[in-house]
Amino acid sequence: MSVDHRSVDQKWLAELRASLADEFATQTARLRELTELNADTGDPGEAHTRAALVVAARRGVEQVADALRRIDEGGYGVCERCERTIPVQRLEVVPYARFCVPCQERSAG
């Protein structure tokens, strides 16, 4: 099921896509920088922190890439569970949201 693009402001969607593309570039550069750091200081805490940052950066890249894919395929803004339209207000706060709030809450509980 795809978004009824008549209900989504096309200018807003284009601006969102540009913003997500910028975020993708930033997150990708950050991930590259984190994975290229080979300075082993021998501090397990620092290694653990760096590993956590790599995981977070990878997740960010994946979320943004998935949102961009959904925009390109016409499925952006549709809940992947119930197939209802995700309110624009939620997408403004969480632009990579895959689920509407009720479905997200059900999966978290």
CSV table of C-alpha atoms in Angstrom, one decimal:
chain,number,residue,atom,x,y,z
A,1,MET,CA,0.0,0.0,0.0
A,2,SER,CA,1.4,3.4,-0.8
A,3,VAL,CA,0.8,6.8,0.7
A,4,ASP,CA,-2.0,8.9,-0.8
A,5,HIS,CA,0.4,11.7,-1.9
A,6,ARG,CA,-2.5,14.1,-2.2
A,7,SER,CA,-2.6,14.1,1.6
A,8,VAL,CA,1.1,14.7,1.9
A,9,ASP,CA,2.5,18.1,0.9
A,10,GLN,CA,4.9,17.4,-2.0
A,11,LYS,CA,7.1,20.3,-1.1
A,12,TRP,CA,7.3,19.0,2.5
A,13,LEU,CA,8.2,15.5,1.2
A,14,ALA,CA,10.9,16.9,-1.2
A,15,GLU,CA,12.4,18.9,1.7
A,16,LEU,CA,12.3,15.9,3.9
A,17,ARG,CA,14.0,13.8,1.3
A,18,ALA,CA,16.7,16.4,0.9
A,19,SER,CA,17.1,16.6,4.7
A,20,LEU,CA,17.3,12.8,5.0
A,21,ALA,CA,19.8,12.6,2.1
A,22,ASP,CA,22.0,15.1,4.1
A,23,GLU,CA,21.6,13.1,7.2
A,24,PHE,CA,22.5,9.9,5.3
A,25,ALA,CA,25.8,11.5,4.1
A,26,THR,CA,26.6,12.8,7.6
A,27,GLN,CA,25.8,9.4,9.2
A,28,THR,CA,27.8,7.6,6.6
A,29,ALA,CA,30.8,9.8,7.1
A,30,ARG,CA,30.6,9.3,10.8
A,31,LEU,CA,30.4,5.6,10.5
A,32,ARG,CA,33.4,5.6,8.1
A,33,GLU,CA,35.4,7.7,10.6
A,34,LEU,CA,34.5,5.4,13.5
A,35,THR,CA,35.3,2.2,11.6
A,36,GLU,CA,38.6,3.6,10.3
A,37,LEU,CA,39.8,4.4,13.8
A,38,ASN,CA,42.3,1.7,14.7
A,39,ALA,CA,43.9,3.4,17.6
A,40,ASP,CA,43.7,0.8,20.3
A,41,THR,CA,44.6,2.5,23.5
A,42,GLY,CA,44.2,-0.6,25.5
A,43,ASP,CA,41.3,0.9,27.4
A,44,PRO,CA,38.4,-1.5,27.4
A,45,GLY,CA,36.0,1.2,28.3
A,46,GLU,CA,37.1,3.3,25.3
A,47,ALA,CA,36.8,0.3,23.0
A,48,HIS,CA,33.3,-0.5,24.3
A,49,THR,CA,32.3,3.1,23.8
A,50,ARG,CA,33.6,3.1,20.2
A,51,ALA,CA,31.8,-0.2,19.5
A,52,ALA,CA,28.6,1.3,20.8
A,53,LEU,CA,29.0,4.4,18.6
A,54,VAL,CA,29.6,2.2,15.5
A,55,VAL,CA,26.4,0.2,16.3
A,56,ALA,CA,24.4,3.5,16.7
A,57,ALA,CA,25.9,5.0,13.5
A,58,ARG,CA,25.1,1.8,11.5
A,59,ARG,CA,21.5,1.8,12.8
A,60,GLY,CA,21.2,5.5,11.9
A,61,VAL,CA,22.4,4.9,8.4
A,62,GLU,CA,20.0,1.9,8.0
A,63,GLN,CA,17.0,3.9,9.3
A,64,VAL,CA,17.7,6.8,7.0
A,65,ALA,CA,18.4,4.6,4.0
A,66,ASP,CA,15.2,2.7,4.6
A,67,ALA,CA,13.2,6.0,4.8
A,68,LEU,CA,14.7,7.2,1.6
A,69,ARG,CA,13.8,3.9,-0.1
A,70,ARG,CA,10.2,4.2,1.1
A,71,ILE,CA,10.0,7.7,-0.2
A,72,ASP,CA,11.3,6.6,-3.6
A,73,GLU,CA,9.0,3.6,-3.8
A,74,GLY,CA,5.9,5.6,-2.7
A,75,GLY,CA,5.4,3.7,0.7
A,76,TYR,CA,6.7,6.5,3.0
A,77,GLY,CA,4.2,7.4,5.7
A,78,VAL,CA,2.4,4.1,5.7
A,79,CYS,CA,2.5,2.0,8.9
A,80,GLU,CA,4.2,-1.3,8.0
A,81,ARG,CA,2.0,-3.2,10.4
A,82,CYS,CA,-1.5,-1.9,10.0
A,83,GLU,CA,-1.0,0.0,6.7
A,84,ARG,CA,-2.7,3.1,8.0
A,85,THR,CA,-1.2,6.5,7.2
A,86,ILE,CA,1.3,7.7,9.8
A,87,PRO,CA,0.4,11.3,10.8
A,88,VAL,CA,2.7,13.9,9.4
A,89,GLN,CA,3.3,15.2,13.0
A,90,ARG,CA,4.9,11.9,13.9
A,91,LEU,CA,7.0,11.9,10.7
A,92,GLU,CA,8.2,15.4,11.5
A,93,VAL,CA,9.5,14.1,14.9
A,94,VAL,CA,10.7,10.7,13.7
A,95,PRO,CA,11.2,11.0,10.0
A,96,TYR,CA,12.3,7.3,9.6
A,97,ALA,CA,9.2,6.0,11.5
A,98,ARG,CA,8.0,2.7,10.1
A,99,PHE,CA,5.0,2.3,12.4
A,100,CYS,CA,2.2,4.5,13.6
A,101,VAL,CA,2.2,5.2,17.4
A,102,PRO,CA,-0.3,2.5,18.4
A,103,CYS,CA,1.6,-0.2,16.4
A,104,GLN,CA,4.9,1.1,17.8
A,105,GLU,CA,3.6,0.9,21.4
A,106,ARG,CA,2.2,-2.6,20.8
A,107,SER,CA,5.6,-3.8,19.6
A,108,ALA,CA,7.4,-2.2,22.5
A,109,GLY,CA,5.2,-3.7,25.2
